[in-house]
Tab-separated table of C-alpha atoms in Angstrom:
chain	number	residue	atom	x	y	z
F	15	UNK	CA	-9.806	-51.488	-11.485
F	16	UNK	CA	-6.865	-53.803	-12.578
F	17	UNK	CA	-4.419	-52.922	-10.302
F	18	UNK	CA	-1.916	-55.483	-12.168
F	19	UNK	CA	-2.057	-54.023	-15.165
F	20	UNK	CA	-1.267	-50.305	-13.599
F	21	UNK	CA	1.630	-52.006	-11.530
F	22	UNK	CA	2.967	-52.907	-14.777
F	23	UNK	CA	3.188	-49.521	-15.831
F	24	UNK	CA	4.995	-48.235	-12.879
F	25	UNK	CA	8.754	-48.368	-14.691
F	26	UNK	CA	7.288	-46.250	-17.706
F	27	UNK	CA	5.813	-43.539	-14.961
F	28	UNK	CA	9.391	-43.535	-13.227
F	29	UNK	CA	11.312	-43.190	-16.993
F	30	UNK	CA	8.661	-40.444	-17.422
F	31	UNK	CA	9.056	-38.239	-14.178
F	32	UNK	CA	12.731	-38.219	-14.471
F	33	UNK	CA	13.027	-37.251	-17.865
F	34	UNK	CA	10.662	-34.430	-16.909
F	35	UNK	CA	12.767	-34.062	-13.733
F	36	UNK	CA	16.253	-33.617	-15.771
F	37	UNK	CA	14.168	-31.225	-18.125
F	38	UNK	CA	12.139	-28.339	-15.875
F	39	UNK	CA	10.166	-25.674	-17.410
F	40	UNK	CA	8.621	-22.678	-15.609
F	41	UNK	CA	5.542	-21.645	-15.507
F	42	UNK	CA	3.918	-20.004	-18.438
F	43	UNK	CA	7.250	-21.788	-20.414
F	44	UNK	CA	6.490	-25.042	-20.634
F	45	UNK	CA	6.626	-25.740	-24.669
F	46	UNK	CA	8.950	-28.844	-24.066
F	47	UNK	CA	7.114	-30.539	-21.905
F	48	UNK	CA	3.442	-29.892	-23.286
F	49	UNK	CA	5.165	-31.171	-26.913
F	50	UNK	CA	6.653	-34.232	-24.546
F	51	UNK	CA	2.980	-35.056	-23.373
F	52	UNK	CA	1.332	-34.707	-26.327
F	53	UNK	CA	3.602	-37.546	-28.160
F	54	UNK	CA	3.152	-39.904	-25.544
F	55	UNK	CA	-0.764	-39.549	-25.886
F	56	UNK	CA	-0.305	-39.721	-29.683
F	57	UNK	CA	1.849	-42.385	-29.493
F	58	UNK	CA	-1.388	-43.909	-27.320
F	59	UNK	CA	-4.106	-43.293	-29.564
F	60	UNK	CA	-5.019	-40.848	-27.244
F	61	UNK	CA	-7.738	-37.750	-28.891
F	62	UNK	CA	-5.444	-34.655	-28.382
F	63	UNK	CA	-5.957	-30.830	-28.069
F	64	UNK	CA	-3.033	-28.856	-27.466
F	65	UNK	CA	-2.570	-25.387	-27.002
F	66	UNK	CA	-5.233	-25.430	-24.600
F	67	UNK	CA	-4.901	-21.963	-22.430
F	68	UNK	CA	-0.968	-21.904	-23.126
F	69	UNK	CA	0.384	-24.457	-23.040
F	70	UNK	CA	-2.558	-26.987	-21.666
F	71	UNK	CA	-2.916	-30.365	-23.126
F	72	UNK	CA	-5.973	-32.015	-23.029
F	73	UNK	CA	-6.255	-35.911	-24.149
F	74	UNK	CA	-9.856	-38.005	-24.128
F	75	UNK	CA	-10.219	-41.492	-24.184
F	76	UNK	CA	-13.990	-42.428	-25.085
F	77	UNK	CA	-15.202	-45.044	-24.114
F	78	UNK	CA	-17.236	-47.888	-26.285
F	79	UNK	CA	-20.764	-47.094	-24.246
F	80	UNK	CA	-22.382	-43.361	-23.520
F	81	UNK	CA	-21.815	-42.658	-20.087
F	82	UNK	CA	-20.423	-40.012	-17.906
F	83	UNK	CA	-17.132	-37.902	-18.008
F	84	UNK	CA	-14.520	-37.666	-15.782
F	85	UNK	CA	-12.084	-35.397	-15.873
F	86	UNK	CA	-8.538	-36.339	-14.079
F	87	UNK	CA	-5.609	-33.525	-14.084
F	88	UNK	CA	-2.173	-32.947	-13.697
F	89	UNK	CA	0.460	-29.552	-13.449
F	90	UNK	CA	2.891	-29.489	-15.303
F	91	UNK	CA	5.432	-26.573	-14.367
F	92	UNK	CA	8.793	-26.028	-12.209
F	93	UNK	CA	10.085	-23.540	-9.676
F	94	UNK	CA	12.629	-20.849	-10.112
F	95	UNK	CA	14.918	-23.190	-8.026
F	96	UNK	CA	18.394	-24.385	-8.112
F	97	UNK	CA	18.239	-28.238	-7.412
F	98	UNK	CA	20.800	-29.651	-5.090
F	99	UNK	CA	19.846	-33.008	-5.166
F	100	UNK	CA	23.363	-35.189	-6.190
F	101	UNK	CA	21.147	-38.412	-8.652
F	102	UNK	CA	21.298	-38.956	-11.885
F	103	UNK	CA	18.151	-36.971	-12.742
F	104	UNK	CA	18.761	-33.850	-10.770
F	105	UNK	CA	17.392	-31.157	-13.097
F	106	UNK	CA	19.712	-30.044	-16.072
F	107	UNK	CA	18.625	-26.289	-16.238
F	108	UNK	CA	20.142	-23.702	-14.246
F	109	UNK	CA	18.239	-22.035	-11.638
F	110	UNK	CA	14.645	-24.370	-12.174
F	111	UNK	CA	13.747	-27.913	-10.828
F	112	UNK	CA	10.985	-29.578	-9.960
F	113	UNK	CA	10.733	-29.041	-6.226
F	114	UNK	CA	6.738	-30.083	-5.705
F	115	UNK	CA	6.086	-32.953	-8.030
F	116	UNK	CA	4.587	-31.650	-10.815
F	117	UNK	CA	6.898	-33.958	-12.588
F	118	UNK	CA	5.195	-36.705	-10.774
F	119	UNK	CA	1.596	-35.735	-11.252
F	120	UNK	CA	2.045	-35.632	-15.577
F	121	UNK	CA	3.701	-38.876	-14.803
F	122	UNK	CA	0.685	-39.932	-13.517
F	123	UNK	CA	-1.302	-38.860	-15.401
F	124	UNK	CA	0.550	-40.151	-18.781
F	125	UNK	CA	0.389	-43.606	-17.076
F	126	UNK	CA	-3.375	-43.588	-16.349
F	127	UNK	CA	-3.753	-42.172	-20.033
F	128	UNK	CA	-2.062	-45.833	-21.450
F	129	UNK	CA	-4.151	-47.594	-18.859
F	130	UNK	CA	-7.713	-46.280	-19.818
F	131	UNK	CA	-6.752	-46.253	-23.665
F	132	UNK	CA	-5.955	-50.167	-23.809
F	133	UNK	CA	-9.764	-50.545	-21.844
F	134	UNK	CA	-11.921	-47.810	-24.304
F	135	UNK	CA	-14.287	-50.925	-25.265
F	136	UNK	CA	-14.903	-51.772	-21.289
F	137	UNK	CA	-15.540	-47.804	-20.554
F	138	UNK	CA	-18.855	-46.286	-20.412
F	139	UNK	CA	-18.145	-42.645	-20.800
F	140	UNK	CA	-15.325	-40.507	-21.383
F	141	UNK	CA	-12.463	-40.206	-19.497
F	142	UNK	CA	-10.731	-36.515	-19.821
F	143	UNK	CA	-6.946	-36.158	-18.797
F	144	UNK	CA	-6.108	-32.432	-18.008
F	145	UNK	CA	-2.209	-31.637	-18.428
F	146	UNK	CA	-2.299	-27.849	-16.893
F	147	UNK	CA	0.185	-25.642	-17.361
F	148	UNK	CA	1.116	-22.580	-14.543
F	149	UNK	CA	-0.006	-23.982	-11.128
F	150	UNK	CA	2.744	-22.551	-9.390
F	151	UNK	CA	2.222	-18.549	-10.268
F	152	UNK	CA	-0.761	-16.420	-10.336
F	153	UNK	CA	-3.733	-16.176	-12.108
F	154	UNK	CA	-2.492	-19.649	-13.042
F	155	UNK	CA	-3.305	-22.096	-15.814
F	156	UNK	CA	-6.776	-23.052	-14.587
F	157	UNK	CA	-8.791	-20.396	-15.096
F	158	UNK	CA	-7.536	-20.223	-19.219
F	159	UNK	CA	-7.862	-23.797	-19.323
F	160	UNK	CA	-11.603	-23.700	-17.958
F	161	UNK	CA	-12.298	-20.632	-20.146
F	162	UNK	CA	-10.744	-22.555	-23.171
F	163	UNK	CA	-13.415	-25.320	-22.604
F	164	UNK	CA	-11.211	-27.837	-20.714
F	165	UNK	CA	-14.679	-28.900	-18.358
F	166	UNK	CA	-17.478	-28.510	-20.871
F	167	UNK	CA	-19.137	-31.923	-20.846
F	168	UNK	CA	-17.424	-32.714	-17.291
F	169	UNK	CA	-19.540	-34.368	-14.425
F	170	UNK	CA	-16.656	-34.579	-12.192
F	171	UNK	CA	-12.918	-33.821	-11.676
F	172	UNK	CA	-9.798	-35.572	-9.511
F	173	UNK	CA	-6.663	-34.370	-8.545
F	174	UNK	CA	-3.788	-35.426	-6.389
F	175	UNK	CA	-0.849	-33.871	-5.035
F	176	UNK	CA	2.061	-36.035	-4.301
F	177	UNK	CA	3.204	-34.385	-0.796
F	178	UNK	CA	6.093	-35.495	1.459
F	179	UNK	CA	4.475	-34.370	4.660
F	180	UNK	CA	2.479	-37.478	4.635
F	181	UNK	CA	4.264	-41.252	4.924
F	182	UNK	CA	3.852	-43.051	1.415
F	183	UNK	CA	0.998	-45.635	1.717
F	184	UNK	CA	-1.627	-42.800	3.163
F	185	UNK	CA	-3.438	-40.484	1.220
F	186	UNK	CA	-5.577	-37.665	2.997
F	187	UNK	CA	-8.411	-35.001	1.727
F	188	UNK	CA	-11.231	-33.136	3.287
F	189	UNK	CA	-14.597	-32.811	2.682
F	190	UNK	CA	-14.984	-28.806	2.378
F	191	UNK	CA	-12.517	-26.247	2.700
F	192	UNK	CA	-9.315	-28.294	2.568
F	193	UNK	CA	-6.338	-25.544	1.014
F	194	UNK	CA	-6.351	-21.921	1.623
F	195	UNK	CA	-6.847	-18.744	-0.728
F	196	UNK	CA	-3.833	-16.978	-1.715
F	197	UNK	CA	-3.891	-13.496	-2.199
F	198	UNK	CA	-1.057	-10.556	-2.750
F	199	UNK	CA	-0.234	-7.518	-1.701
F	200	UNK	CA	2.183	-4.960	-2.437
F	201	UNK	CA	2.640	-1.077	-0.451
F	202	UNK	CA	4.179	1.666	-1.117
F	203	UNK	CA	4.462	4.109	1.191
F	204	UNK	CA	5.697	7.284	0.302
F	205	UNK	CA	7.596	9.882	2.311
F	206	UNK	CA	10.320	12.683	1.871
F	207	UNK	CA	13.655	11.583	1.414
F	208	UNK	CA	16.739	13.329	2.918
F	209	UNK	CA	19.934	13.997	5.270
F	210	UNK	CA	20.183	10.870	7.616
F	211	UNK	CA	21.674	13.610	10.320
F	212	UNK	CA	18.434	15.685	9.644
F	213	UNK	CA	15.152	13.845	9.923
F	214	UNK	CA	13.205	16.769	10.919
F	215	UNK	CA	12.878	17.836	7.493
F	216	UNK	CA	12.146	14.453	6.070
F	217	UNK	CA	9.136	12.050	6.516
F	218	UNK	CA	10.960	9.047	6.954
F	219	UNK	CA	9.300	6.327	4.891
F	220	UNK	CA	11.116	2.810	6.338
F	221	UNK	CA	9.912	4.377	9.921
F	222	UNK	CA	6.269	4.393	8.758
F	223	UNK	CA	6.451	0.951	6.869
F	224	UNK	CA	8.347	-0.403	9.704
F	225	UNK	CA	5.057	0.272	11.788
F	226	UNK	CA	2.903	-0.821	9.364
F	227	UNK	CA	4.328	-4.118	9.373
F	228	UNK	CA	3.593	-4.431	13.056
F	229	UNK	CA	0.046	-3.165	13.018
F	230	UNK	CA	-0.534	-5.504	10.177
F	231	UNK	CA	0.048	-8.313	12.664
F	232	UNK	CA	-3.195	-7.223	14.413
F	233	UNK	CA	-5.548	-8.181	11.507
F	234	UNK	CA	-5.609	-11.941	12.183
F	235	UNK	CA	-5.298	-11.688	15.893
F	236	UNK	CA	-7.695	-8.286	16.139
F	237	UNK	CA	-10.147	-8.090	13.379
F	238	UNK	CA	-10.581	-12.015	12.082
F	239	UNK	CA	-13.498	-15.023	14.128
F	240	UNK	CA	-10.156	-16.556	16.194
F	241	UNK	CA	-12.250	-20.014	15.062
F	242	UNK	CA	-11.437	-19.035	11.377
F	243	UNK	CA	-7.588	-19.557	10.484
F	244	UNK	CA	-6.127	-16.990	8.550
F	245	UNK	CA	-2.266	-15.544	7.515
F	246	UNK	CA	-1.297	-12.259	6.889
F	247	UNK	CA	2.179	-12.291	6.174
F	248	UNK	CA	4.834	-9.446	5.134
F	249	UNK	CA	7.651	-11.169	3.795
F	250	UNK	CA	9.458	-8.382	2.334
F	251	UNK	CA	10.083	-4.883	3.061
F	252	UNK	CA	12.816	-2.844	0.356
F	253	UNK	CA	13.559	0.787	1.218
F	254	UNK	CA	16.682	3.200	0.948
F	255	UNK	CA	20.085	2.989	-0.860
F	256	UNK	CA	22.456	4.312	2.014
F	257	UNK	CA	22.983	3.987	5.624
F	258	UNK	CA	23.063	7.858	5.630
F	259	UNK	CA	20.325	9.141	3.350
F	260	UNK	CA	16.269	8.445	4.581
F	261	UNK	CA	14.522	7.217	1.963
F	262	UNK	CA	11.329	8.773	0.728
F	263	UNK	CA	10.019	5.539	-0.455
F	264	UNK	CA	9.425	1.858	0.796
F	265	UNK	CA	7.882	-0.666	-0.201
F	266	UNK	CA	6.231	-3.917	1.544
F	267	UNK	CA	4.867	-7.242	0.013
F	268	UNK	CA	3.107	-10.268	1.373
F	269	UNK	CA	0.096	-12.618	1.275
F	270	UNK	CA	-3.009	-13.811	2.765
F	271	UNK	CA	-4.332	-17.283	3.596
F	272	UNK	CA	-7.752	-17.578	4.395
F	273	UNK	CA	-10.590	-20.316	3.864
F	274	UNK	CA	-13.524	-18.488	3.791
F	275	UNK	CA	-14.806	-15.299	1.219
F	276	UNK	CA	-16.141	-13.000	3.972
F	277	UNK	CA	-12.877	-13.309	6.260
F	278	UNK	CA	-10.875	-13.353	2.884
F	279	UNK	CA	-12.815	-9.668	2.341
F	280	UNK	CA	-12.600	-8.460	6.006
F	281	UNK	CA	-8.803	-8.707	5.781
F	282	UNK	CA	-8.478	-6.996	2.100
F	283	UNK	CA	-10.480	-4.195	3.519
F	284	UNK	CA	-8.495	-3.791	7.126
F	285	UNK	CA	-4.971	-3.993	4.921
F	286	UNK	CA	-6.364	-0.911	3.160
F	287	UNK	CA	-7.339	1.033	6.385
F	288	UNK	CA	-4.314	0.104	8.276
F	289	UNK	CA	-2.174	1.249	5.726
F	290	UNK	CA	-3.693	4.794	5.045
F	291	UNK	CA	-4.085	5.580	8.583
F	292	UNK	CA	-0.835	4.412	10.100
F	293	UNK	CA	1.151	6.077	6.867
F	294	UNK	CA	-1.054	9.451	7.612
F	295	UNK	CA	0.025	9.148	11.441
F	296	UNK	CA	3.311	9.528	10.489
F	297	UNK	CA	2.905	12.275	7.539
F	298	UNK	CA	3.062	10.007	4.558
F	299	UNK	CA	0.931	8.008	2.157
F	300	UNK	CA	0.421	4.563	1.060
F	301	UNK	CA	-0.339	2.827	-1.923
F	302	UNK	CA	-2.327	-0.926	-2.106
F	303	UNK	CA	-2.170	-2.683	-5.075
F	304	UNK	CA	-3.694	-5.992	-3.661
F	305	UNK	CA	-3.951	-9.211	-5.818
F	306	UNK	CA	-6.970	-11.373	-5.570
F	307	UNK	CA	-5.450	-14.681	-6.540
F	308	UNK	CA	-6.544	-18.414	-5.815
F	309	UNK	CA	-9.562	-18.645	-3.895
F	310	UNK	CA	-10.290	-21.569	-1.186
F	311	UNK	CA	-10.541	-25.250	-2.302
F	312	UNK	CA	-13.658	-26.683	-1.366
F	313	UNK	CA	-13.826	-30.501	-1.514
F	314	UNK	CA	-17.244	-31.941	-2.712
F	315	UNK	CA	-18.763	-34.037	0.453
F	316	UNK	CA	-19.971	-36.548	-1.196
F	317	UNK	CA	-16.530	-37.089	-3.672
F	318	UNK	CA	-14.663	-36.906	-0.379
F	319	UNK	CA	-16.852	-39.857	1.237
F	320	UNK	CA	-16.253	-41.938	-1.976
F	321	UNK	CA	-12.318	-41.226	-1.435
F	322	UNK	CA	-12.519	-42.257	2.109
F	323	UNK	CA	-14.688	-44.954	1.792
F	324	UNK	CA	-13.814	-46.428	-1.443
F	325	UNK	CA	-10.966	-44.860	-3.133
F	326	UNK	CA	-8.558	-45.099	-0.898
F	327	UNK	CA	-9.241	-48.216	0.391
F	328	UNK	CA	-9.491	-49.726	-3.599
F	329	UNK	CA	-6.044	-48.056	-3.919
F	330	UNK	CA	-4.566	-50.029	-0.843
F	331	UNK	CA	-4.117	-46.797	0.967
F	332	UNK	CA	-4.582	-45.636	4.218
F	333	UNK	CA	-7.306	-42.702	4.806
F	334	UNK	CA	-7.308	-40.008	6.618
F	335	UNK	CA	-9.182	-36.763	6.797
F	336	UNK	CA	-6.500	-34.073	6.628
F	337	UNK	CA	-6.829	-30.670	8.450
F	338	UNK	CA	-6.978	-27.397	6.829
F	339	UNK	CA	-3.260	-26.437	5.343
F	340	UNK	CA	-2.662	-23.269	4.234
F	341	UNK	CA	-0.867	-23.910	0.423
F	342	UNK	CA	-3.157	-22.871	-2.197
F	343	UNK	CA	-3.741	-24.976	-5.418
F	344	UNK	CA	-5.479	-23.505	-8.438
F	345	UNK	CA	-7.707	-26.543	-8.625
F	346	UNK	CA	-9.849	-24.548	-6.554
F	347	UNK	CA	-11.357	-23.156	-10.068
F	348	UNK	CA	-12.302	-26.570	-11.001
F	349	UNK	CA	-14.110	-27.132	-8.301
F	350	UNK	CA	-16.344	-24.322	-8.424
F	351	UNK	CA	-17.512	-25.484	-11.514
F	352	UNK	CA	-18.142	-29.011	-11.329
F	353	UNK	CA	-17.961	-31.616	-7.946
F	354	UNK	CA	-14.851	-33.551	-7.600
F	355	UNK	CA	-12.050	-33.534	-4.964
F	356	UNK	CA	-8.388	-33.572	-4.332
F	357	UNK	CA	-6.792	-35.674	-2.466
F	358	UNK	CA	-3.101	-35.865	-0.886
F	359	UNK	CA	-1.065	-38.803	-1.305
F	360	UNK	CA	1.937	-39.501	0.231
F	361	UNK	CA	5.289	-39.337	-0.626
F	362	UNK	CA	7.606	-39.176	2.116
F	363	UNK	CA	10.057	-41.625	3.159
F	364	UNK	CA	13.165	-40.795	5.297
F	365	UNK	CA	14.479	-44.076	3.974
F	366	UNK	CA	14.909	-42.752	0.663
F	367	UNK	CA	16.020	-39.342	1.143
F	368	UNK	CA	12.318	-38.208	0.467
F	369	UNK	CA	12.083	-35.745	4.000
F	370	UNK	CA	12.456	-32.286	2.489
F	371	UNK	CA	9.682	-30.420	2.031
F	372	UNK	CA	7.950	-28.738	-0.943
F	373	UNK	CA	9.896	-25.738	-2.243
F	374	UNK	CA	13.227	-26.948	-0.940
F	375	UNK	CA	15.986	-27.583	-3.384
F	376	UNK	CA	16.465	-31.638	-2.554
F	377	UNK	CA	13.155	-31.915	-2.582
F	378	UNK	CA	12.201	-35.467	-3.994
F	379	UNK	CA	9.622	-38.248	-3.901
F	380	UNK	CA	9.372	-41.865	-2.886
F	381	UNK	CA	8.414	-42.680	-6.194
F	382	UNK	CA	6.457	-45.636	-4.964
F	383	UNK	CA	4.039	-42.650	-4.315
F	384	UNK	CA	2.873	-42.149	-7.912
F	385	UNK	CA	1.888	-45.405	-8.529
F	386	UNK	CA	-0.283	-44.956	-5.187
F	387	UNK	CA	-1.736	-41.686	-6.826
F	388	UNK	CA	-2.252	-43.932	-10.181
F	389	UNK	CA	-4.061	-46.571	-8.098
F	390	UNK	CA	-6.210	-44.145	-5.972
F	391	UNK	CA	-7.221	-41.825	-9.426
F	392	UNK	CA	-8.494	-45.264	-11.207
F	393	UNK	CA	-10.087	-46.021	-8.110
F	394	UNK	CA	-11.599	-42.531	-8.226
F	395	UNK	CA	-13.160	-42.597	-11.543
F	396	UNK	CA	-13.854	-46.267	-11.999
F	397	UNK	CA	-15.874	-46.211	-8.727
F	398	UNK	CA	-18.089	-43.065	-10.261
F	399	UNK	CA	-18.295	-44.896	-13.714
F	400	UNK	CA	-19.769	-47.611	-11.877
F	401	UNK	CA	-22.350	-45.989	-9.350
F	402	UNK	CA	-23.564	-43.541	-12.871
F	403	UNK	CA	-23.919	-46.656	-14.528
F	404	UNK	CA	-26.803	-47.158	-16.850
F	405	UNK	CA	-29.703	-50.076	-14.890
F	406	UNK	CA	-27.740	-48.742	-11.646
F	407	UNK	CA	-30.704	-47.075	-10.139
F	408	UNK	CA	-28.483	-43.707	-9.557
């Protein structure tokens, strides 16, 4: 890995992730910034395929020799945020910023695409870059992306997320489960509206969803292994239009976090019985409609060893074995086709303002950080090109 030459492209990634940060798009919407990508990789020399799964953008730099592929990927969509942040590239859109760093990551990536194009002769195999759109909202961009064809011809994949909870200058993965699944769910429960001064001839439906919520806090701490961490979480309950009048419907939503399939099953199936029985015990009915949405990301072992033990050390970065955290990413589907792992690299600093977290609207980024995640993806991939090398005994 020349580390020179991808410190020299450090300004371009910082132009690059705050043009992107002055020009959000949502998820599912970004036409702007997949057109944005795909010039810069033209402009490279870069093979591109657009209108992969949406919006995706995939670009391939082959090398001189046969050899492997890796696949490295980046998201590419905002949040339905207002940004607060008072810099010169605080988003320009209304109501959407990038408040996790998905600017960052296509920065990244775009970066990484200049580096391996200007070294095609010295690469044995094929390095793919993945630009994916719709991280942020279910069923996400990976799945259309991977169904589209994005990983056919794929040994392995990398991914990083730039994250502020973690100093800049250490990066951190897992070998195994590493983020949680993410499920849905949404309730109805249905009663018999009426005369607030009369509730003996209604079925009061905020009463019965008002239990509900409570004897939902029993699944983790009743009905889940206390050695397995899990989340059930309400965070919204939306019934009746008058202080006077009992409404005959309500309506709950939340999600699960889980890291395993049969605890991620146990807790879809007691959501179910909890809400039919404590609705009945209080003369109503309830409705599930429960969304199955990113499942658990499982870190390789072995591409988690070669982070740890080569990777981030190649990178100049500190490693560390994170614990389990319970964001989902949808690089989960990636991984449960081909080995790879994702990796965490750091991107807080209170020095610069970079101490809000993910989701917030100041969020920002030492931007220091995505030349770390440049290093530690080159360091990734060049340290797999070399051990699949042909004459390498592997």
């Amino acid at each position: 890995m020349d580390r020179g030459a991808l410190k020299a492209l450090f300004k371009g990634m910082v132009e690059d992730r705050r043009y992107l940060h002055r020009h959000p798009e949502l998820s599912f919407m970004e036409k702007e910034t997949a057109d944005y990508v795909q010039k810069r990789l033209e402009k490279l020399g870069v093979e591109v395929t657009a209108g992969v799964g949406g919006f995706g953008i995939i670009g391939r730099v082959r090398g001189g020799r046969p050899g492997k592929t890796v696949a490295l990927r980046a998201d590419m969509d905002a949040l339905p945020i207002q940004d607060e942040k008072d810099c010169d590239y605080a988003s320009g859109v209304p109501g959407v910023m990038h408040a996790c760093g998905h600017d960052g990551h296509t920065a990244v990536l775009l970066a990484l695409a200049e580096y391996y194009s200007g070294r095609r002769e010295e690469l044995s195999g094929e390095v793919r870059l993945l630009f994916q759109p719709a991280e942020e909202v279910c069923p996400g961009g990976a799945v259309s992306m991977i169904e589209a064809g994005a990983l056919n011809g794929v040994d392995v994949i990398y991914g990083v997320h730039l994250w502020t909870p973690i100093p800049a200058g250490t990066a951190m993965s897992a070998a195994g489960p590493l983020m949680a699944s993410t499920d849905e769910f949404f309730i109805d429960v249905q009663g018999k509206g009426g005369h607030g001064g009369m509730p003996h001839r209604t079925i009061d439906s905020v009463v019965a969803a008002s239990a509900l919520v409570l004897q939902l806090q029993s699944v983790v701490s009743r009905s889940v292994d206390p050695l397995n961490p899990a989340v059930v979480t309400v965070g919204s309950i939306q019934g009746g239009t008058a202080q006077n009048v009992i409404a005959d419907r309500c309506r709950l939503s939340g999600t699960v976090r889980c890291f395993d399939e049969d605890t991620r099953e146990l807790i879809r199936t007691r959501i179910h019985e909890l809400a039919a029985g404590t609705a009945a015990a209080y003369g109503a009915t309830a409705n599930v409609d429960y969304m199955m949405g990113y499942p658990c990301l499982v870190n390789h072992p072995g591409e988690f060893q070669r982070f740890y033990e080569s990777g981030a050390p190649d990178a100049g970065l500190k490693p560390a074995t994170s614990p389990k955290i319970m964001p989902a990413e949808d690089f989960a589907y990636y991984l449960r086709q081909v080995p790879g792992c994702f990796m965490l690299v750091g991107a807080g600093n209170a020095e610069k303002g970079a101490v809000y977290p993910h989701h917030h609207p100041r969020f920002d980024i030492d931007e220091e950080a995505m030349l770390h995640a440049a290093l530690l993806m080159a360091a990734m991939a060049d340290a797999y090109f070399a051990e699949h090398a042909s004459g390498s005994g592997a």
